[in-house]
Coordinates of C-alpha atoms and ligand atoms in Angstrom, one line a residue:
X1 CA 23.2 -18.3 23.3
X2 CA 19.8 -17.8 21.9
X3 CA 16.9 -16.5 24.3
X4 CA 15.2 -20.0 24.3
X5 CA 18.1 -21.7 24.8
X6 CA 18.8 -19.6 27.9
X7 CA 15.5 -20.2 29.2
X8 CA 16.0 -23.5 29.0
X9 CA 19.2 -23.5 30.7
X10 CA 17.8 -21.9 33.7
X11 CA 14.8 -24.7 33.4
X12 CA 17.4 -27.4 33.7
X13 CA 19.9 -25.8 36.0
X14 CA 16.8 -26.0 38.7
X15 CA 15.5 -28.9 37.5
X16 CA 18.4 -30.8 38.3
X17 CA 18.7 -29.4 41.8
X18 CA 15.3 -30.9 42.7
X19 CA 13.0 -27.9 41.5
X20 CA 9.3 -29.2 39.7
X21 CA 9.3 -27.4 36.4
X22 CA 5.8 -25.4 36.1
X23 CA 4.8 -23.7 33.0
X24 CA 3.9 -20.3 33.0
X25 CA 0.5 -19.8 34.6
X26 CA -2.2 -16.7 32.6
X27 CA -1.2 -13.3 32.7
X28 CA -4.7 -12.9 34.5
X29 CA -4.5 -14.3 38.4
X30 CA -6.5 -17.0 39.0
X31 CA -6.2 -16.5 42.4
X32 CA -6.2 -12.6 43.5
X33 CA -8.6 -10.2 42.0
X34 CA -7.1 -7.2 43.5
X35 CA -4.5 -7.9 41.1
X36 CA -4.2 -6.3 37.5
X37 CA -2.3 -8.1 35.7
X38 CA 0.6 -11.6 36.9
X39 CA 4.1 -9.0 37.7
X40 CA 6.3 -11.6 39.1
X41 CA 6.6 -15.3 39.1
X42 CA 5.6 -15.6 42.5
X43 CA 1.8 -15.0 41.6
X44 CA 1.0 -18.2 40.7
X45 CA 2.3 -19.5 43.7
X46 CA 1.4 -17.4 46.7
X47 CA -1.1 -19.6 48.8
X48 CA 1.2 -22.1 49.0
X49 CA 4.0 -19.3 50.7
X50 CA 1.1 -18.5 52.9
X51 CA 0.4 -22.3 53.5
X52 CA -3.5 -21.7 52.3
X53 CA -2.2 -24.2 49.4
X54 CA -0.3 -27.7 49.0
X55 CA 1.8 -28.8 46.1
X56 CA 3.6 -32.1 46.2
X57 CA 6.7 -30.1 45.6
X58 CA 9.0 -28.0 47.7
X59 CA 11.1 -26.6 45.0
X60 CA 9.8 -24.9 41.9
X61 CA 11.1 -23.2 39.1
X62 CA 9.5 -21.4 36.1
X63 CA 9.4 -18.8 33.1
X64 CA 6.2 -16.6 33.7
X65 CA 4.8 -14.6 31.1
X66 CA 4.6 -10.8 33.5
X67 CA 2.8 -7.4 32.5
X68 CA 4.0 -4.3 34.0
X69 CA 1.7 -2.2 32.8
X70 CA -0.9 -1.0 35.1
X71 CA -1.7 -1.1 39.2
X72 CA 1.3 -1.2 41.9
X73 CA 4.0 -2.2 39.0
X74 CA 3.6 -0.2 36.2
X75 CA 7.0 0.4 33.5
X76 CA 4.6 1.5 30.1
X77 CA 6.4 4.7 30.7
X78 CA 9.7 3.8 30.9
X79 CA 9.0 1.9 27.5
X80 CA 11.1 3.5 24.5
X81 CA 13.2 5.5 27.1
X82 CA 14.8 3.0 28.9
X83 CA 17.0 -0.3 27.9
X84 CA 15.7 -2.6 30.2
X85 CA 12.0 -2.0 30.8
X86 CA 9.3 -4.0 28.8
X87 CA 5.4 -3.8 29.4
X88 CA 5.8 -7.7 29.0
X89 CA 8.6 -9.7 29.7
X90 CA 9.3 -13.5 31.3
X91 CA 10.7 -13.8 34.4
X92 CA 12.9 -16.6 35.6
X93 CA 12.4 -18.1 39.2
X94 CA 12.9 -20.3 41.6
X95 CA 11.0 -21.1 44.7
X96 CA 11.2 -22.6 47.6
X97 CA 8.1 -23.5 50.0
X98 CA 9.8 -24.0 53.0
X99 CA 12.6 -26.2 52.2
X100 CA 15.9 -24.1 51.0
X101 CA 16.7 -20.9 52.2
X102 CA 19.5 -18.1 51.9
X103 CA 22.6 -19.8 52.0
X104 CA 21.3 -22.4 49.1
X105 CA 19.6 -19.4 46.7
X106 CA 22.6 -17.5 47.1
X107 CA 24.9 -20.0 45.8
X108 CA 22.6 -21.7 43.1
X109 CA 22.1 -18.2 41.9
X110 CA 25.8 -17.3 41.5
X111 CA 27.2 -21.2 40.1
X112 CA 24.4 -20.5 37.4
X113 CA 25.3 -17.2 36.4
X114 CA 28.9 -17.7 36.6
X115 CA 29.9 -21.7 35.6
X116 CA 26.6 -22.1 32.9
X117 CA 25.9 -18.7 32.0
X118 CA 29.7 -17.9 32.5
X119 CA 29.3 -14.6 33.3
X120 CA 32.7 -13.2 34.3
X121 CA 32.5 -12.4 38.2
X122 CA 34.1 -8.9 37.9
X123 CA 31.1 -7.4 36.7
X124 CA 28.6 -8.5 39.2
X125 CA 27.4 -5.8 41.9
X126 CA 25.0 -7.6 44.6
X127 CA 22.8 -5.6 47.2
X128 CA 21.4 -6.9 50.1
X129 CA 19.2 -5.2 52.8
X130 CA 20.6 -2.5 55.2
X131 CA 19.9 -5.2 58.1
X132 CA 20.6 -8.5 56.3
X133 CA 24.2 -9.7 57.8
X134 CA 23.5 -12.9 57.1
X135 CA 23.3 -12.5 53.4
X136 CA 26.5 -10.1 53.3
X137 CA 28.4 -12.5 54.9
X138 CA 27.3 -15.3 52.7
X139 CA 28.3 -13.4 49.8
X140 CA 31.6 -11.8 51.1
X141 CA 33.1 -14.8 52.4
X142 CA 31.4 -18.1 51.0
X143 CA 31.0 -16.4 47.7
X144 CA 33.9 -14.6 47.8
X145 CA 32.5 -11.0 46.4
X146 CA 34.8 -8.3 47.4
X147 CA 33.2 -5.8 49.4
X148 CA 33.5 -3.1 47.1
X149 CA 30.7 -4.2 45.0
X150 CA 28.4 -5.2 48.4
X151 CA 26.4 -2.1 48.5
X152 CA 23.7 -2.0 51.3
X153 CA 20.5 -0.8 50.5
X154 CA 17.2 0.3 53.1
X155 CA 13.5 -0.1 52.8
X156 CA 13.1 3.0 50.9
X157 CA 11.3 5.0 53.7
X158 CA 12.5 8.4 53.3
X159 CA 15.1 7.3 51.1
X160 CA 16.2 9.5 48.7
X161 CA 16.7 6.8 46.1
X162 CA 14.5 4.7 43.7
X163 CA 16.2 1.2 45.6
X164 CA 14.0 -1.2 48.2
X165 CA 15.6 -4.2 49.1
X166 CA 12.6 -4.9 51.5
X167 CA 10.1 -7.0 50.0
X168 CA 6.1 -7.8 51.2
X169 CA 3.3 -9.4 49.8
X170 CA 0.9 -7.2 50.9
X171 CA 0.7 -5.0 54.1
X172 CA 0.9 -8.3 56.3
X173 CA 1.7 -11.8 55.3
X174 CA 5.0 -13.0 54.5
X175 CA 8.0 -10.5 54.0
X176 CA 11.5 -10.3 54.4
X177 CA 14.9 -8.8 52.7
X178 CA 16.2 -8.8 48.9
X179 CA 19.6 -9.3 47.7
X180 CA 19.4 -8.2 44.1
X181 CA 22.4 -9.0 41.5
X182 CA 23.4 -6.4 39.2
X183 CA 25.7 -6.7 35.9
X184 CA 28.1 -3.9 35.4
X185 CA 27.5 -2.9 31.4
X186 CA 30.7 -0.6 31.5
X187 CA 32.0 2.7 31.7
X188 CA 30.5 3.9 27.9
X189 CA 27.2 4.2 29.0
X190 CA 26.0 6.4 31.5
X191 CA 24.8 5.2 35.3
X192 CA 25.8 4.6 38.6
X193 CA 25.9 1.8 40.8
X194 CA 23.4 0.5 43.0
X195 CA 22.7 3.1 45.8
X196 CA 23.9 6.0 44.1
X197 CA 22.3 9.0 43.0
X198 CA 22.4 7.7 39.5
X199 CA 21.6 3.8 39.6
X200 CA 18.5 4.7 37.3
X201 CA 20.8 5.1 34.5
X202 CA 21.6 1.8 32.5
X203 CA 25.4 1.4 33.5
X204 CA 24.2 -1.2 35.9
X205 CA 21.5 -3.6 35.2
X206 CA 19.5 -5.4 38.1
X207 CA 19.4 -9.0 36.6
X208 CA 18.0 -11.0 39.2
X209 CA 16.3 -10.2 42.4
X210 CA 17.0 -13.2 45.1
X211 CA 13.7 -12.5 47.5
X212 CA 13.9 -13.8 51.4
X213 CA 10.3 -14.3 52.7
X214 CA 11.8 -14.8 56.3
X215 CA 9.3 -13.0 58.6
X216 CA 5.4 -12.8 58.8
X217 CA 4.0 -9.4 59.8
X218 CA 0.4 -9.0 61.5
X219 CA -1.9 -6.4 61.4
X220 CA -0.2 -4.8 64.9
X221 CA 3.0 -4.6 62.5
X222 CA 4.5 -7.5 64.6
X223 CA 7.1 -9.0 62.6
X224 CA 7.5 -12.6 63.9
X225 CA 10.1 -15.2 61.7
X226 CA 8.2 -17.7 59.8
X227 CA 8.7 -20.8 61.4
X228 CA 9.2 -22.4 57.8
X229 CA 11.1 -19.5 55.3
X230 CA 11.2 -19.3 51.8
X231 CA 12.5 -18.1 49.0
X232 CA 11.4 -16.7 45.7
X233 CA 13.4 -15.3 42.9
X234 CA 12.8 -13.3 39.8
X235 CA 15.3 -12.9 36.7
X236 CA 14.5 -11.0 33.5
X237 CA 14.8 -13.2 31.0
X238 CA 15.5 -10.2 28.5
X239 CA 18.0 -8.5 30.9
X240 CA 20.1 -11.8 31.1
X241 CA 19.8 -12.4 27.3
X242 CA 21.1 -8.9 26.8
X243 CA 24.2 -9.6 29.2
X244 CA 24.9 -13.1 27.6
X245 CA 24.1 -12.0 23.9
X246 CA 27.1 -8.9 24.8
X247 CA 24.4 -6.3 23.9
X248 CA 23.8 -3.5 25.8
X249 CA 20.0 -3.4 25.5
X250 CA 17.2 -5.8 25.5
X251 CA 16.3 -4.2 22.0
X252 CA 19.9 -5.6 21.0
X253 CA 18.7 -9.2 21.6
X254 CA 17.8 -12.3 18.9
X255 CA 14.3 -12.1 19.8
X256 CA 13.5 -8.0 19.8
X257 CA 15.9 -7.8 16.8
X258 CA 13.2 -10.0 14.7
X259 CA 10.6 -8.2 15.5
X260 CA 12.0 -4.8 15.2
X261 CA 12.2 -6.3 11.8
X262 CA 9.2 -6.9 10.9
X263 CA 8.2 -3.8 12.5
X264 CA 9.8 -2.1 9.9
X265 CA 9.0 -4.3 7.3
X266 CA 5.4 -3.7 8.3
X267 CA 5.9 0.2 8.7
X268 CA 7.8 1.0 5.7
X269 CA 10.9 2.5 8.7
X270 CA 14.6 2.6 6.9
X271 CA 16.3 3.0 10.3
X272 CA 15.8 -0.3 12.3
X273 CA 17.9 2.4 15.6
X274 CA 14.1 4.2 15.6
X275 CA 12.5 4.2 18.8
X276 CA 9.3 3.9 17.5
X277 CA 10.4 0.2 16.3
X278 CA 11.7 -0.7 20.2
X279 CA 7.8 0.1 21.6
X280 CA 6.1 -1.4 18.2
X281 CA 8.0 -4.5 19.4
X282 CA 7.5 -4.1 23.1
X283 CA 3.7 -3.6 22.5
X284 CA 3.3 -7.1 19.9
X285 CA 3.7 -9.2 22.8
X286 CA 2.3 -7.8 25.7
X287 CA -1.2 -7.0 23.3
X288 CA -0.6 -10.1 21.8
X289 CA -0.4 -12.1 24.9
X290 CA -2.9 -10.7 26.8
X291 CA -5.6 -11.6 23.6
X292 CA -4.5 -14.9 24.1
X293 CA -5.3 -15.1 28.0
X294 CA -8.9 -13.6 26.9
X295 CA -8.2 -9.9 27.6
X296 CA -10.4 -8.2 24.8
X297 CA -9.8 -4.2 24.4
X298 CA -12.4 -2.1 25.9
X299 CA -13.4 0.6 27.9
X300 CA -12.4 -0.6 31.9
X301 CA -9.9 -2.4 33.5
X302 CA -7.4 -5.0 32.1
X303 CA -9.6 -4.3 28.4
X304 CA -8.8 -0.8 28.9
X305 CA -5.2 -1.1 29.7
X306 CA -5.2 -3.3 26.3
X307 CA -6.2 -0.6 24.6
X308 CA -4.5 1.8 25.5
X309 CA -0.9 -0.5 24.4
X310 CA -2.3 -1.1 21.1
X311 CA -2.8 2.6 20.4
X312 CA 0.5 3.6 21.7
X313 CA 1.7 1.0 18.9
X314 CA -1.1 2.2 16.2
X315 CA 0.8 5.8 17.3
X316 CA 4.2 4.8 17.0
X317 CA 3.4 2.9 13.6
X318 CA 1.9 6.3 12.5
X319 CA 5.0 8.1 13.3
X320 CA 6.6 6.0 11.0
X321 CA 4.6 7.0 8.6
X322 CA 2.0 4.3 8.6
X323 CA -1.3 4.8 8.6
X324 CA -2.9 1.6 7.6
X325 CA -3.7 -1.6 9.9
X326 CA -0.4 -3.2 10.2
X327 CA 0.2 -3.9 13.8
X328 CA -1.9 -7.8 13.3
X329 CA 0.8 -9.0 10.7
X330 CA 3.2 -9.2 13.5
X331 CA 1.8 -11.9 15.1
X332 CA 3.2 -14.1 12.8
X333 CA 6.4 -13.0 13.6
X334 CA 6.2 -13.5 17.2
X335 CA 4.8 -16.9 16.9
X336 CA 7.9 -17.4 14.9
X337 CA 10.1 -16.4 17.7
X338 CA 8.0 -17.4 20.8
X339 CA 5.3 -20.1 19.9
X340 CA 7.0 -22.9 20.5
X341 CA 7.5 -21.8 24.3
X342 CA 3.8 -20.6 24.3
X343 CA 2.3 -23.5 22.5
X344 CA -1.2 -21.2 23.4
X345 CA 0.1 -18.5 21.4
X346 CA 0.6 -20.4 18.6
X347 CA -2.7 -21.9 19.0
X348 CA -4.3 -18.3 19.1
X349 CA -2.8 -16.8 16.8
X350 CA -5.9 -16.7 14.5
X351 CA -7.7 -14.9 17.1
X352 CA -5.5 -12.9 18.0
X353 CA -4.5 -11.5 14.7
X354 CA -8.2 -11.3 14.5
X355 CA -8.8 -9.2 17.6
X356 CA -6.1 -6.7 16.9
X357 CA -6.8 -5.7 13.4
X358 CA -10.6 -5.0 14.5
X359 CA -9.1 -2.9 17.2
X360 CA -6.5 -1.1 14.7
X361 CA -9.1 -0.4 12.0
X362 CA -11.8 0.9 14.9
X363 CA -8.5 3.7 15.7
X364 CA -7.3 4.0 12.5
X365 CA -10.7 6.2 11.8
X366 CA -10.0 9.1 13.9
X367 CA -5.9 8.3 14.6
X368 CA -5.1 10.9 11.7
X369 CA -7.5 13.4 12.1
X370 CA -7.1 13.1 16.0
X371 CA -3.0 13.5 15.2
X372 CA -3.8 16.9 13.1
X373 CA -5.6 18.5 15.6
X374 CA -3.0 17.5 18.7
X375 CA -0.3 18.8 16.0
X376 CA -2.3 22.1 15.4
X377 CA -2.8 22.8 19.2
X378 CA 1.0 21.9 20.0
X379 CA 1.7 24.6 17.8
X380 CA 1.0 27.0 19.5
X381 CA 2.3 25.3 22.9
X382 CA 5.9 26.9 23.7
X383 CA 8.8 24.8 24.6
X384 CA 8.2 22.5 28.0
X385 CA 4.8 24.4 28.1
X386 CA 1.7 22.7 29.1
X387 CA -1.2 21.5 26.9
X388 CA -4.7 22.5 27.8
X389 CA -7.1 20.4 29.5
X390 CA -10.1 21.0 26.9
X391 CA -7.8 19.6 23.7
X392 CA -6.6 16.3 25.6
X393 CA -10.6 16.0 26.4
X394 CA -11.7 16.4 23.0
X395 CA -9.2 13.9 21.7
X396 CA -9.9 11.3 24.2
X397 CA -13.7 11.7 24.2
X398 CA -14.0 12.5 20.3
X399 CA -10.7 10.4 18.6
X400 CA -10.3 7.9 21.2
X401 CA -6.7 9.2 22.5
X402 CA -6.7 8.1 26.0
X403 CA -4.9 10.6 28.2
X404 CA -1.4 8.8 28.7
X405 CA -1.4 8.0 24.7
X406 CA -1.5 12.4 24.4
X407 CA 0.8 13.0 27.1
X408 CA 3.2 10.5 25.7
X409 CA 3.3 12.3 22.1
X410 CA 3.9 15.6 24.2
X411 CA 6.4 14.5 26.8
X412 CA 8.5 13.5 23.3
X413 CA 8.5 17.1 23.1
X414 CA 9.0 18.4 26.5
X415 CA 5.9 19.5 26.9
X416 CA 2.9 18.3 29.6
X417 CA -0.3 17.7 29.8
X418 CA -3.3 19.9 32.2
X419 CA -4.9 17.1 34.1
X420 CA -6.7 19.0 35.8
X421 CA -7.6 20.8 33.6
X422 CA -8.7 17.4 31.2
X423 CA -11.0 16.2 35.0
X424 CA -12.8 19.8 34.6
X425 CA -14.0 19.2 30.9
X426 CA -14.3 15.6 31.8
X427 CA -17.1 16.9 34.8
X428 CA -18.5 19.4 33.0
X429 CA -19.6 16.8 29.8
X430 CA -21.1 14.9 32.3
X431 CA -23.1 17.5 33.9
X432 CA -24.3 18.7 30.9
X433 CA -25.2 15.6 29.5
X434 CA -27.1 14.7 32.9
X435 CA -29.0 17.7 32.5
X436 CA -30.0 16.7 29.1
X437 CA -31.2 13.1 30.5
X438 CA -33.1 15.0 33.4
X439 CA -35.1 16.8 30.4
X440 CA -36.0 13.5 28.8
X441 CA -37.0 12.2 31.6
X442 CA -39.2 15.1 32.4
X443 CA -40.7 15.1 29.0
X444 CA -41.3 10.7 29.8
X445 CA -43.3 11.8 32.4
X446 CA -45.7 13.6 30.6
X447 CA -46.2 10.9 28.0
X448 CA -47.6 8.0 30.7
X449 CA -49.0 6.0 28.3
X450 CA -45.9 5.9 26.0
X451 CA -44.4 2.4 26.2
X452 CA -41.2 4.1 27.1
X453 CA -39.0 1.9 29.5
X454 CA -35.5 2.7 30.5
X455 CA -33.3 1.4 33.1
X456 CA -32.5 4.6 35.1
X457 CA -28.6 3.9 33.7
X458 CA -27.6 4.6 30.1
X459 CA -24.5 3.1 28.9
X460 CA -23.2 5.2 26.1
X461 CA -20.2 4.4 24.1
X462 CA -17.7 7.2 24.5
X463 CA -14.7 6.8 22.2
X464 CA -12.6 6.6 25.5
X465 CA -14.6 5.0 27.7
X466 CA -18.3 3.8 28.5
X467 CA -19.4 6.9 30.3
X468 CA -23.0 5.7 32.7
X469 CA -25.4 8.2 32.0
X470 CA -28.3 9.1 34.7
X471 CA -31.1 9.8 32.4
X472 CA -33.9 10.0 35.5
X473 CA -35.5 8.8 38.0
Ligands
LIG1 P1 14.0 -2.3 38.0 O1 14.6 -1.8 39.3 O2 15.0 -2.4 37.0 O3 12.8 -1.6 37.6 P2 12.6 -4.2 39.6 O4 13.4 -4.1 40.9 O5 11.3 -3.4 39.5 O6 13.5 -3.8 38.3 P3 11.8 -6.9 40.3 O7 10.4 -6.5 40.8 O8 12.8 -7.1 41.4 O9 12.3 -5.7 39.3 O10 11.7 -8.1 39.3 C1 12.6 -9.1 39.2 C2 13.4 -9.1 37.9 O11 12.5 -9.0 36.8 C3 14.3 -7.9 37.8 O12 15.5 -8.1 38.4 C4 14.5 -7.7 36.3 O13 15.5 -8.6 35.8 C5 13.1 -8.2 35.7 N1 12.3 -7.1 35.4 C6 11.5 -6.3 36.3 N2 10.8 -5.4 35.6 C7 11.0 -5.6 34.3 C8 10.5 -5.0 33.1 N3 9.6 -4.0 33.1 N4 11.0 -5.4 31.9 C9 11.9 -6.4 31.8 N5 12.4 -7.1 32.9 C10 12.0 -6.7 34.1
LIG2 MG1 10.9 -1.7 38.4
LIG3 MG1 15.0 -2.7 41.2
LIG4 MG1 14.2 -5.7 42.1

């Protein structure tokens, strides 16, 4: 089964159990500033779980474009080392605004997976919350899951594992437990099951994450039940696509296996197994899609973030041994595989193309030259040693190497980065530079009749980011 066609499954499965389709909303929020980037499907609907908002619907069900790659969800690390973390990926959901609750999500959840999807039930795991006996009974007896693969999990407070099967929205509004669904990949690769000192292996995948909003907590930490409960779910859309595709990682799937193609066509890479291709291909879509919902690169916030993922992939590209613009003739490729679900992708794709290569060929100035000098100090860095804070400030402030780019080509060989250290240089640029700007503003004041204006503020263009200047006053 193709990746669309999977998507589309899911679309229809819900559909025709009463659930509105909605398209994907922008991977900015329209509707919550604090928040960096849409990480779940819920985003686009959370008024209307806090009843701020009405739809004429009670059940929904979407594929939302996420990014996981900065603020309170944040898997750009765990890009090119694990085989189930993207910096963007869809997630599958469906909702429901007071109408169904555990017992219906529950079993919709399991007759998809294991009549349409026809996932054999053997290899299932679920969790549920430490507290929630309603939903362990629903799936030992209704469902039928033998208790052996029922594993209880807390709400991570002093919890010596990575699980939470507690969700909230924020620190009050709605909350409630999880029951997450896990598939069991088999005994050849490494991991443990849910709860166990080694669940963050890739043994057993979380596929889907079945979310109980049940309770409403106040600023006292009162925890009343919502009169009305509901339900929002999240599914990988990658992670299924692996299971149902018989691959092991998201890489192995239709979709990453074309563009870890054309990543290699467009690097000149023999092995398509390279790790450098898996992030290349990661990074096309998250940089690509965020152009198309009007993130531009730059120096702060989302911009920022953007840039940062396009010179990881100008990096990895270089690795390969490329040094020229190439990242932009992937759009194409992506288009291929993705436009027609993202009809504004295809749209953009001018634009987009356009906005990436003038980012690549603005790096690709000091990428090499930046890359020798990281090479030359590494040198003489031993084994799981520490780099110094003065080298990772002169590449980020000089060749545009923003911090986690540097300590990303050093964790590849064990080594780590002086943050500190990097703060220090940081602070003392700006200080000198401030006393710099006190002098020209001394030597303004002697020339009063100079039709010298200035704003007090100076924004000058660091390579890394806009740093503001005090030149006076
Ligand atoms: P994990 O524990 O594997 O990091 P999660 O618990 O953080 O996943 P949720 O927040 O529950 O994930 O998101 C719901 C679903 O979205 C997950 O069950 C998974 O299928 C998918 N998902 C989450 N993060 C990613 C990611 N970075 N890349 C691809 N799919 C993801
Ligand atoms: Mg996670
Ligand atoms: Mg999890
Ligand atoms: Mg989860």
């Amino acid at each position: 089964m193709k990746t669309s066609e999977i998507r589309q499954k899911f679309l229809s499965f819900f559909e025709s159990r009463g659930h509105h389709i909605v398209p994907s909303s922008s991977l900015v929020p329209g509707n919550d500033p604090t928040l960096l980037f849409t990480n779940a499907g819920m985003v686009q609907f959370k008024d209307v779980f806090t009843g701020k908002e009405t739809r004429p619907y009670k059940r929904a069900t979407s594929s939302q474009r996420c990014v996981r790659a900065g603020g309170k969800h944040n898997d750009l690390e765990n890009v090119g080392y694990t085989a189930r973390h993207h910096t963007f990926f869809e997630m599958l959901g469906n909702f429901s605004f007071g109408d169904y609750f555990k017992r219906e999500a529950i079993h919709n959840a399991w007759e998809l997976l294991t009549t349409v999807y026809k996932l054999p039930a053997e290899k299932l795991w679920v969790t549920v919350y430490q507290e929630d006996d309603e939903a362990y009974d629903i799936w030992a007896r209704e469902i039928g899951v033998p208790v052996e693969r029922i594993v209880r999990i807390g709400d991570n407070k002093g919890a010596r594992y990575a699980s939470d099967n507690f969700w909230q929205m924020a620190d009050t509004g709605p909350c409630g437990p999880c029951s997450e669904i896990f598939y069991d990949h088999g005994p050849e690769i490494w991991g443990g099951p849910p709860g166990s000192p080694e669940e963050d292996g890739d043994r057993y995948i979380e596929i889907w994450n079945l979310v109980f909003m049940q309770f409403e907590r106040d600023a006292a930490g009162n925890m009343p039940s919502l009169p009305k409960p509901c339900v929002d779910t999240g599914m990988g859309l990658e992670r299924i696509a692996a299971v149902l595709q018989h691959v092991h990682s998201n890489y192995g799937i239709d979709l990453f296996q074309a563009l870890i193609k054309a990543a290699a066509r467009e690097t000149g890479a023999s092995d398509l197994g390279d790790n450098s291709l898996k992030v290349i291909a990661d990074h096309i879509r998250a940089c690509s899609f965020l152009v198309v919902d009007g993130v531009i690169p730059g120096n702060e916030g989302r911009g920022y973030v953007l840039r940062r993922i396009v010179r990881r992939a100008l990096r990895h590209g270089y690795k390969l041994g490329q040094s020229q613009p190439f990242f932009h003739r992937l759009v194409a490729d992506l288009v291929a595989q993705m436009g027609s679900a993202y009809p504004e992708l295809a749209k953009n794709q001018a634009r987009v193309e356009q906005v990436l290569k003038q980012e690549e060929e603005r790096f690709s100035e000091t990428l090499e030259h930046g890359m020798k000098i990281l090479d030359a100090a590494l040198a003489g860095v031993p084994d799981k040693g520490v780099l110094d804070g003065q080298t990772l400030f002169t590449l980020y402030d000089t060749y545009g190497f923003p911090v986690d780019l540097t300590a990303d080509i050093c964790r590849e060989r064990s080594i780590e980065v002086d943050l500190d250290g990097f703060e220090l240089s940081m602070t003392r640029q700006r200080e000198q530079a401030r006393a710099a700007g006190k002098f020209k503003a001394a030597e303004g004041l002697r020339y009063q009749g100079a039709q010298t204006r200035f704003d007090g503020y100076e924004h000058v263009q660091g390579r890394g980011q806009v740093v503001a200047l005090y030149v006076g006053g």
